[in-house]
Amino acid sequence: MDVRRRPPMRSVRQSSTTSAGEPPVKHLKPSDALPLPLYLTNGIFFALFFSVAYFLLHRWREKIRTSTPLHVLTLSEIAAIVSMLASVIYLLGFFGVDFVQSLVTRPSGDVWDAEDEPHGAILEEDSRPGPCAAAIDCCPPPKVADVAPVTVFSSEEEEEMIRSVVAGSVPSYLLESKLGDCKRAAAIRREALQRTTGRSLAGLPLDGFDYEAILGQCCEMPVGYVQIPVGIAGPLLLDGREYWVPMATTEGCLVASTNRGCKAIFTCGGASSMVLRDRMTRAPVVRFPTASRAADLKLFVEDPINFDTLAVVFNRSSRFARLQGIHCAIAGKNLYMRFGCSTGDAMGMNMVSKGVQNVLDFLQTDFPDMDVIGISGNFCSDKKPAAVNWIEGRGKSVVCEAIIGDEVVRKVLKTSVAALVELNMLKNLTGSAVAGALGGFNAHASNIVSAVYIATGQDPAQNVESSHCITMMEAVNDGKDLHISVTMPSIEVGTVGGGTQLASQSACLNLLGVKGASKESPGSNSRLLATIVAGSVLAGELSLMSAIAAGQLVKSHLKYNRSSRDVSKIAS
Ligand code: ADP
């Protein structure tokens, strides 16, 4: 089944304004070059063709009757033949090319009509000198229509399903189970959405994605997927090994800058890292009739005598979940118990939640007056800035350091050790203190964390606490060299579960040598990934801080982060 749309022939020409209310864009067609209206020109050439054909046939019949050789031509006959050729060429050019084009485009149903794709404009743009002018792949992306044209689906059954979804008689979320085919379900949902909203999804691809892989795990009610380019920074020389770091981003400069940091680190012998703690957390909130009862439970769960029993109950959730400790906080009658556990190579939110549920069920027997308000009481704390993560850590706590020689600081980073140390003190430490920062004592850790997270299938929302980072810089070796470190207490990463198993993300994990579960030592892949994240942040910090110290930031962003293409042209 092909569910892609083919816009109606005249959709672009007919619209008098764009959806945004902008003035209409006039796309020139070959027929615009004719001196007369199209119907008149066509009429003249048709009339010419038939009258000349009639005249010639008449003349040839006369010649046959009078036994005159056919090749002996009078002036009027020559003129008639020339006129006939001219009209044939015109009519073939007008109708024949359209017919052939429709034959070529119709079978896939995916190709825009010649009139919808303003080739004239494309050719004009591509006529600039340079490699793009010649390369067909370099054509600007197809124009995305604002208004969704209605597709007629091939099978009546599918058409019926789309109409039912639009009418609301079939819930969109049931399509996968009803059809038993995730791709078809996505296609039908997408078409129903376009018809309901009247808006086109033309730029959002549907094909080329495994919709079965996300079912029940990664995304509900899919209608396509967003493409994000992946750049490579590296080699990052970390703990004696080289890594090529995939970064999914649309921010120009980011990969280039991180790459420069990697180069500086590499030239100086590499960075080294340590995982200080590996502990995912979940903190339910429970309520008691009195504050003293809440205190009773706090004392119970924090008593080392009870730890082994609680750990056995907790660890039943998974062979990889291992309870490490419970840290409690009280607010009146309410108790918040922050469970911390190792989770193998999984980021671990599911695992720790299951373990917590086991313990709550167990505690209910001895504390029947305990009212479980929520499995998560925000003392965890997941996807929100919170001091508890900054101080206690969540996920992997990592420190990473490097010494950058003064020559590399000068030649690669184009600044000086003294300038970097001073900027770090006034910006990352003092400036962030002035701003009341929470874990934000760095230049742009979240830039690198987000890009690596998206590329490797991590939960990008955990960028909030995963980007907590304090960057330290100090002059060492008699003030000649730079000691730089990043300390990141809450890097939440996994190499199994969630988005890590999807094809693209899995390929990026594979590139780093941390794909899937570690056979030898469960948890070592995710810990290694956390150190790579920290090492990449170190490179990013080094490079951006240098650019700021050297006053290059604005210049390089203007070069890499601003398109030279005329945005108004693209928008139209
Ligand atoms: P998360 O807790 O990060 O959401 P999931 O619970 O979705 O992750 O995925 C972890 C799953 O992977 C569990 O079912 C677990 O048993 C399995 N698994 C297999 N190998 C490992 C490993 N080395 N470390 C952690 N989990 C593993």
XYZ file of C-alpha atoms and ligand atoms in Angstrom:
599
model
C 0.000 0.000 0.000
C 1.290 3.382 -0.802
C -0.071 6.054 1.430
C 1.953 8.974 0.229
C 0.199 11.854 -1.331
C 0.334 13.357 -4.737
C -0.868 16.914 -4.579
C -3.469 18.050 -7.047
C -2.022 19.453 -10.252
C -2.909 23.071 -9.642
C -2.652 23.461 -5.880
C 0.253 25.886 -5.914
C -0.996 28.014 -8.783
C -4.496 28.329 -7.477
C -3.698 29.584 -3.991
C -3.939 33.331 -3.871
C -2.197 33.670 -0.509
C -0.008 31.406 1.566
C -1.376 30.027 4.809
C 0.562 32.609 6.720
C -1.221 35.305 4.816
C 1.861 36.238 2.849
C 1.530 37.541 -0.710
C 1.185 34.814 -3.310
C 4.343 33.443 -4.868
C 4.228 33.444 -8.656
C 5.862 30.387 -10.207
C 6.693 30.942 -13.861
C 5.650 28.217 -16.291
C 6.822 27.753 -19.907
C 3.339 28.751 -21.143
C 3.776 32.157 -19.495
C 6.182 32.975 -22.317
C 3.420 32.738 -24.993
C 2.169 36.023 -26.447
C -1.494 34.842 -26.520
C -3.635 33.121 -23.893
C -3.039 29.380 -23.728
C -6.466 28.342 -25.045
C -6.086 30.626 -28.100
C -2.604 29.310 -28.934
C -3.817 25.720 -28.591
C -6.839 26.500 -30.787
C -4.703 28.082 -33.499
C -2.310 25.134 -33.626
C -5.130 22.568 -33.658
C -6.869 24.458 -36.474
C -3.594 24.769 -38.370
C -2.853 21.053 -37.981
C -6.245 19.860 -39.211
C -6.576 22.383 -42.078
C -3.069 21.650 -43.343
C -3.654 17.902 -43.055
C -6.890 18.285 -45.025
C -5.126 20.417 -47.671
C -2.244 17.957 -48.100
C -4.492 14.897 -48.294
C -6.579 16.690 -50.872
C -3.471 17.614 -52.905
C -2.064 14.085 -52.767
C -5.364 12.598 -53.933
C -5.291 14.990 -56.916
C -1.714 13.969 -57.716
C -2.524 10.290 -57.610
C -5.496 10.864 -59.874
C -3.412 12.880 -62.429
C -0.367 10.534 -62.056
C 1.854 13.450 -60.871
C 4.883 12.243 -58.794
C 4.271 12.899 -55.061
C 7.769 14.357 -54.448
C 7.253 17.209 -56.865
C 6.077 19.964 -54.545
C 4.533 23.326 -55.218
C 5.296 26.329 -53.000
C 1.932 26.046 -51.231
C 2.569 22.348 -50.508
C 6.013 23.116 -49.013
C 4.436 25.794 -46.834
C 1.725 23.334 -45.755
C 4.287 20.661 -44.800
C 6.311 23.181 -42.752
C 3.139 24.354 -40.995
C 2.168 20.771 -40.270
C 5.589 19.980 -38.754
C 5.409 23.113 -36.619
C 1.952 22.273 -35.292
C 2.961 18.628 -34.584
C 6.014 19.816 -32.648
C 3.909 22.279 -30.637
C 1.146 19.780 -29.852
C 3.613 17.023 -28.929
C 5.518 19.429 -26.701
C 2.359 20.563 -24.983
C 0.494 17.300 -24.452
C 3.145 14.620 -24.989
C 5.548 15.767 -22.251
C 2.740 16.058 -19.698
C 1.544 12.583 -20.626
C 5.014 11.032 -20.317
C 5.573 12.795 -16.982
C 2.324 11.502 -15.617
C 3.340 7.964 -16.634
C 6.676 8.347 -14.837
C 5.312 9.869 -11.635
C 1.998 8.108 -11.198
C 3.097 4.563 -10.261
C 4.852 5.609 -7.027
C 2.360 8.295 -6.239
C 5.136 10.015 -4.334
C 6.530 12.495 -6.766
C 5.404 16.069 -6.871
C 3.873 17.251 -10.108
C 5.918 19.464 -12.321
C 3.608 22.366 -11.583
C 3.898 21.946 -7.822
C 7.662 21.831 -7.854
C 8.804 25.151 -9.210
C 11.717 23.793 -11.186
C 12.268 27.203 -12.657
C 13.078 28.517 -9.191
C 15.294 25.531 -8.405
C 17.273 25.967 -11.596
C 17.649 29.629 -10.874
C 19.040 28.896 -7.400
C 21.291 26.119 -8.599
C 22.709 28.155 -11.430
C 25.147 29.617 -8.905
C 28.671 28.423 -9.672
C 29.900 25.565 -7.479
C 29.467 21.830 -7.083
C 25.795 22.102 -6.142
C 24.872 23.537 -9.496
C 25.777 20.293 -11.205
C 24.809 17.729 -8.623
C 21.251 16.549 -8.790
C 21.389 15.490 -5.112
C 22.031 19.041 -4.084
C 18.634 20.347 -5.217
C 16.851 22.234 -2.458
C 14.415 20.060 -0.510
C 10.975 19.688 -2.011
C 8.627 22.489 -1.143
C 6.429 21.509 1.762
C 2.808 22.312 1.114
C 1.010 23.967 4.008
C -2.372 22.619 3.092
C -2.783 18.867 2.983
C -4.103 17.541 -0.304
C -6.427 14.583 0.141
C -5.014 11.223 -0.934
C -7.306 8.567 -2.250
C -6.097 5.304 -0.718
C -5.701 2.282 -2.879
C -7.911 -0.115 -1.004
C -11.483 0.631 -0.027
C -10.795 -0.957 3.368
C -8.059 1.591 4.093
C -10.142 4.492 2.875
C -12.894 3.331 5.173
C -10.463 3.105 8.108
C -9.215 6.638 7.499
C -12.754 7.948 7.340
C -13.577 6.136 10.616
C -10.539 7.645 12.366
C -11.435 11.106 11.064
C -15.028 10.633 12.244
C -13.810 9.389 15.649
C -15.582 6.035 15.450
C -12.190 4.222 15.493
C -9.747 5.589 18.110
C -6.413 6.394 16.528
C -4.520 4.550 19.276
C -6.240 1.264 18.349
C -4.951 1.209 14.763
C -1.897 -0.957 15.494
C -3.894 -3.670 17.232
C -6.751 -3.526 14.705
C -4.523 -3.747 11.628
C -1.672 -5.867 13.006
C 0.687 -3.802 10.856
C 2.448 -0.855 12.514
C 3.532 0.810 9.261
C 0.022 0.754 7.821
C -1.341 1.998 11.131
C 1.081 4.945 11.067
C 0.214 5.711 7.445
C -3.527 5.675 8.090
C -3.192 7.766 11.254
C -1.043 10.232 9.362
C -3.545 10.586 6.526
C -6.434 10.912 8.985
C -4.503 13.633 10.803
C -3.878 15.519 7.579
C -7.529 15.339 6.623
C -8.675 16.388 10.095
C -6.337 19.333 10.347
C -6.147 20.203 6.676
C -2.404 20.600 7.240
C 0.283 18.790 5.303
C 2.953 16.544 6.848
C 4.895 16.427 3.587
C 8.302 17.154 5.156
C 7.929 14.507 7.875
C 9.069 11.156 6.440
C 7.007 8.011 6.915
C 9.029 5.446 4.979
C 12.359 4.077 6.114
C 11.492 3.491 9.750
C 10.797 0.331 11.715
C 7.467 1.062 13.409
C 7.333 -2.411 14.966
C 10.468 -1.566 16.955
C 8.830 1.288 18.838
C 5.521 -0.416 19.572
C 4.783 -0.506 23.304
C 8.221 0.873 24.159
C 9.259 4.138 22.630
C 6.419 6.099 21.042
C 2.667 5.806 20.761
C 0.519 6.869 17.827
C 3.406 7.519 15.399
C 2.820 9.420 12.157
C 6.435 9.589 10.968
C 9.834 10.484 12.319
C 12.015 13.575 12.610
C 15.440 13.522 10.999
C 18.335 14.950 12.987
C 21.823 15.030 11.496
C 24.556 13.167 13.379
C 28.044 14.661 13.392
C 31.211 13.046 14.701
C 33.685 14.569 17.114
C 36.928 12.791 17.757
C 38.986 10.965 18.376
C 38.360 11.586 22.039
C 41.333 10.053 23.806
C 39.958 8.956 27.164
C 41.570 6.558 29.619
C 43.931 5.376 26.900
C 41.222 4.579 24.325
C 40.014 6.521 21.307
C 36.330 7.224 20.795
C 34.492 8.812 17.889
C 31.611 10.581 19.527
C 28.279 10.771 17.645
C 26.362 13.993 18.250
C 22.809 14.526 16.965
C 22.231 18.225 16.688
C 21.001 21.026 14.486
C 23.150 23.627 16.201
C 25.912 24.713 13.891
C 29.359 25.007 15.517
C 28.670 22.466 18.251
C 30.303 19.418 16.682
C 33.140 21.496 15.220
C 33.814 23.039 18.608
C 33.736 19.709 20.476
C 36.024 18.290 17.806
C 38.528 21.056 18.444
C 38.432 20.277 22.169
C 39.049 16.582 21.376
C 42.043 17.586 19.285
C 43.535 19.627 22.125
C 43.005 16.774 24.593
C 44.433 14.213 22.159
C 47.545 16.274 21.508
C 48.205 16.505 25.236
C 48.010 12.780 25.903
C 44.295 12.368 26.598
C 41.868 12.738 29.471
C 41.184 10.413 32.354
C 37.941 9.711 34.155
C 36.514 8.012 37.222
C 32.988 6.817 37.971
C 32.447 7.895 41.581
C 28.995 6.399 42.061
C 26.456 4.386 40.067
C 23.027 4.768 41.619
C 19.605 5.381 40.081
C 16.958 6.711 42.454
C 13.231 6.740 42.979
C 11.487 8.369 45.960
C 7.844 7.591 46.708
C 5.812 9.837 49.000
C 3.760 8.195 51.745
C 1.473 9.860 54.276
C 0.682 8.929 57.890
C -1.954 10.153 60.334
C 0.767 11.825 62.410
C 4.289 13.144 61.905
C 5.582 10.775 64.596
C 4.319 7.762 62.607
C 6.156 9.109 59.569
C 9.268 9.393 61.755
C 8.780 5.767 62.895
C 9.012 4.559 59.306
C 12.013 6.794 58.633
C 13.877 5.261 61.555
C 12.854 1.782 60.437
C 14.041 2.047 56.838
C 17.264 3.859 57.762
C 18.196 1.339 60.450
C 21.106 -0.763 59.123
C 19.566 -3.825 60.815
C 16.638 -3.707 58.384
C 18.641 -3.005 55.258
C 19.292 -6.628 54.261
C 15.617 -7.552 54.478
C 14.558 -4.523 52.435
C 17.325 -5.192 49.893
C 16.141 -8.778 49.328
C 12.595 -7.543 48.720
C 13.776 -4.724 46.461
C 16.199 -6.839 44.418
C 13.432 -9.232 43.366
C 12.473 -6.666 40.711
C 15.376 -7.609 38.443
C 18.564 -9.654 38.437
C 20.388 -6.375 37.787
C 18.773 -4.147 40.429
C 20.805 -3.955 43.646
C 19.594 -1.720 46.457
C 22.361 0.511 47.809
C 20.569 2.699 50.320
C 17.447 4.612 51.331
C 17.679 8.282 52.204
C 14.595 9.781 53.878
C 13.194 13.280 54.239
C 10.132 14.269 56.240
C 7.645 17.076 55.617
C 5.161 16.945 58.493
C 3.135 13.723 58.244
C 4.661 12.923 54.862
C 7.707 10.775 54.297
C 9.870 10.756 51.186
C 12.099 7.672 50.829
C 14.802 8.044 48.195
C 15.768 4.517 47.143
C 19.122 4.251 45.377
C 20.224 1.191 43.418
C 22.569 0.024 40.707
C 20.786 -1.052 37.515
C 23.354 -2.867 35.371
C 23.522 -1.455 31.852
C 19.979 -0.046 31.982
C 19.385 3.595 32.804
C 17.142 1.963 35.351
C 13.995 4.002 35.937
C 11.691 1.024 35.315
C 13.852 -1.287 37.344
C 14.064 0.966 40.391
C 10.337 1.741 40.255
C 9.496 -1.973 40.341
C 11.854 -2.493 43.287
C 10.278 0.410 45.182
C 6.803 -1.011 44.586
C 7.961 -4.350 46.067
C 9.241 -2.611 49.206
C 6.089 -0.497 49.622
C 3.942 -3.634 49.415
C 6.189 -5.257 52.020
C 6.102 -2.254 54.404
C 2.341 -2.024 54.252
C 2.109 -5.114 56.496
C 4.023 -3.505 59.395
C 2.723 0.009 58.695
C -0.949 -0.480 57.780
C -1.665 3.232 58.372
C 0.779 4.147 55.601
C -0.993 5.785 52.694
C 1.011 5.588 49.474
C 0.368 8.899 47.768
C 2.652 8.389 44.791
C 5.442 6.087 43.619
C 7.329 9.267 42.723
C 7.294 12.137 45.201
C 9.830 14.339 43.367
C 12.610 13.716 45.900
C 14.023 11.307 43.252
C 14.341 13.747 41.359
C 13.656 12.955 37.712
C 13.827 15.527 34.883
C 13.672 18.585 37.129
C 16.477 20.745 38.464
C 16.946 19.725 42.114
C 19.693 20.195 44.649
C 19.362 16.585 45.787
C 20.735 15.343 42.462
C 23.448 17.973 42.433
C 24.608 17.022 45.937
C 23.808 13.309 46.210
C 24.055 12.353 42.548
C 21.709 10.312 40.366
C 22.705 7.731 37.786
C 26.444 7.851 37.255
C 28.581 10.429 39.059
C 31.710 11.044 37.019
C 34.797 13.231 37.230
C 37.003 13.738 34.188
C 40.254 15.698 33.874
C 43.070 16.608 31.510
C 46.206 18.719 31.458
C 46.515 20.906 28.384
C 49.991 22.186 27.623
C 50.484 25.917 27.085
C 51.573 25.395 23.473
C 48.335 23.577 22.628
C 46.352 26.254 24.443
C 48.041 28.834 22.233
C 48.158 26.979 18.911
C 44.974 24.873 18.937
C 42.747 26.863 21.265
C 44.130 30.267 20.298
C 44.153 31.648 23.826
C 46.281 31.551 26.970
C 46.182 29.546 30.201
C 45.804 32.706 32.282
C 42.874 33.950 30.196
C 41.093 30.600 30.509
C 41.593 30.372 34.281
C 40.341 33.898 34.783
C 37.316 33.419 32.524
C 36.411 30.171 34.258
C 36.538 31.832 37.657
C 34.467 34.840 36.633
C 31.998 33.044 34.345
C 31.512 29.422 35.375
C 32.005 29.942 39.109
C 31.265 33.536 40.087
C 28.844 34.317 37.256
C 26.837 31.164 37.910
C 26.783 31.949 41.649
C 25.491 35.435 40.858
C 22.799 33.823 38.696
C 21.825 31.444 41.532
C 22.707 28.440 39.368
C 21.836 24.903 40.427
C 24.462 22.577 38.981
C 25.095 25.032 36.183
C 28.719 25.901 36.892
C 29.794 25.257 33.356
C 29.763 26.851 29.909
C 27.533 24.506 27.906
C 27.561 20.951 29.252
C 23.919 20.487 28.241
C 24.808 21.086 24.596
C 27.051 18.064 24.479
C 24.913 15.935 26.795
C 21.775 16.509 24.677
C 23.511 15.800 21.370
C 25.110 12.566 22.607
C 21.877 11.519 24.363
C 19.790 11.928 21.215
C 22.345 10.083 19.076
C 22.625 7.148 21.489
C 18.950 6.706 22.395
C 19.037 8.141 25.914
C 16.068 9.989 27.378
C 16.733 13.586 26.287
C 14.489 14.947 29.055
C 17.058 13.716 31.586
C 19.387 16.274 30.125
C 18.126 18.511 32.961
C 20.065 16.789 35.718
C 22.546 14.941 33.516
C 23.980 18.323 32.527
C 24.743 19.325 36.110
C 28.438 20.046 35.892
C 31.106 22.105 37.583
C 34.018 22.984 35.340
C 37.272 23.782 37.112
C 40.380 25.306 35.552
C 43.703 25.875 37.202
C 47.189 26.820 36.065
C 49.661 24.025 36.912
C 53.340 23.236 36.265
C 54.504 26.682 37.369
C 51.527 28.319 35.703
C 52.494 27.032 32.255
C 49.839 24.373 31.675
C 46.099 24.171 32.211
C 44.414 21.613 34.450
C 40.770 21.298 33.470
C 38.139 19.044 35.013
C 34.420 18.464 34.790
C 32.517 16.928 37.685
C 29.097 15.610 36.741
C 27.111 13.954 39.542
C 23.985 12.859 37.638
C 24.721 11.291 34.248
C 21.703 9.071 33.563
C 22.539 6.714 30.733
C 21.891 3.130 29.678
C 22.929 0.856 26.840
C 19.880 -1.423 27.037
C 16.188 -0.567 27.168
C 14.313 2.490 25.932
C 15.503 4.075 22.697
C 18.905 2.361 22.784
C 17.625 -0.662 20.841
C 16.423 1.333 17.816
C 18.526 0.888 14.697
C 20.095 4.366 14.426
C 20.742 4.795 18.124
C 22.085 1.280 18.404
C 24.518 2.025 15.536
C 25.841 5.040 17.456
C 26.295 2.942 20.605
C 28.080 0.360 18.488
C 30.443 3.031 17.177
C 31.423 3.765 20.776
C 31.797 0.043 21.561
C 29.055 0.112 24.223
C 26.104 -1.414 22.411
C 23.736 -3.518 24.534
C 24.435 -5.366 27.753
C 27.972 -6.115 28.800
C 28.449 -9.887 28.954
C 31.552 -9.830 31.147
C 30.514 -7.277 33.703
C 26.903 -6.014 33.735
C 26.892 -2.259 34.081
C 30.311 -1.652 32.567
C 28.891 -0.552 29.190
C 26.634 2.101 30.702
C 29.422 3.292 33.029
C 31.785 3.557 30.082
C 29.164 5.545 28.172
C 28.867 7.912 31.146
C 32.621 8.525 31.087
C 32.460 9.216 27.327
C 29.706 11.758 27.965
C 31.882 13.436 30.600
C 34.948 13.330 28.322
C 32.966 14.923 25.490
C 31.728 17.612 27.869
C 35.336 18.243 28.871
C 36.217 18.753 25.187
C 33.196 21.014 24.669
C 34.007 23.121 27.718
C 37.626 23.516 26.709
C 36.754 24.681 23.211
C 33.876 27.026 24.005
C 35.713 28.631 26.904
C 38.688 29.184 24.625
C 36.493 30.738 21.945
C 35.029 33.125 24.519
C 38.424 33.913 26.005
C 39.760 34.674 22.536
C 36.675 36.695 21.604
C 35.895 34.320 18.740
C 32.454 33.150 19.766
C 30.331 35.540 17.761
C 32.569 35.253 14.718
C 32.511 31.450 14.576
C 28.782 31.286 15.224
C 28.167 33.683 12.403
C 30.258 31.427 10.209
C 28.815 28.011 11.163
C 25.499 28.709 12.813
C 23.938 31.100 10.355
C 22.729 29.894 7.023
C 23.899 31.971 4.111
C 20.740 30.993 2.247
C 18.087 33.602 1.911
C 15.564 32.497 4.529
C 12.750 34.475 2.986
C 13.274 32.578 -0.276
C 13.200 29.213 1.527
C 10.076 30.193 3.436
C 8.286 31.124 0.258
P 15.040 1.037 32.237
O 14.924 0.562 33.644
O 16.276 1.801 31.964
O 13.794 1.700 31.742
P 14.245 -1.387 31.070
O 13.707 -1.953 32.330
O 13.325 -0.976 29.999
O 15.266 -0.213 31.368
O 15.296 -2.382 30.399
C 16.127 -3.168 31.110
C 15.827 -4.577 30.691
O 16.993 -5.113 30.133
C 15.438 -5.410 31.880
O 14.390 -6.258 31.520
C 16.692 -6.212 32.145
O 16.392 -7.479 32.682
C 17.307 -6.347 30.777
N 18.778 -6.489 30.785
C 19.482 -7.379 30.097
N 20.798 -7.244 30.315
C 20.936 -6.210 31.160
C 22.040 -5.578 31.775
N 23.308 -5.965 31.537
N 21.803 -4.559 32.603
C 20.555 -4.145 32.845
N 19.479 -4.702 32.301
C 19.638 -5.733 31.477
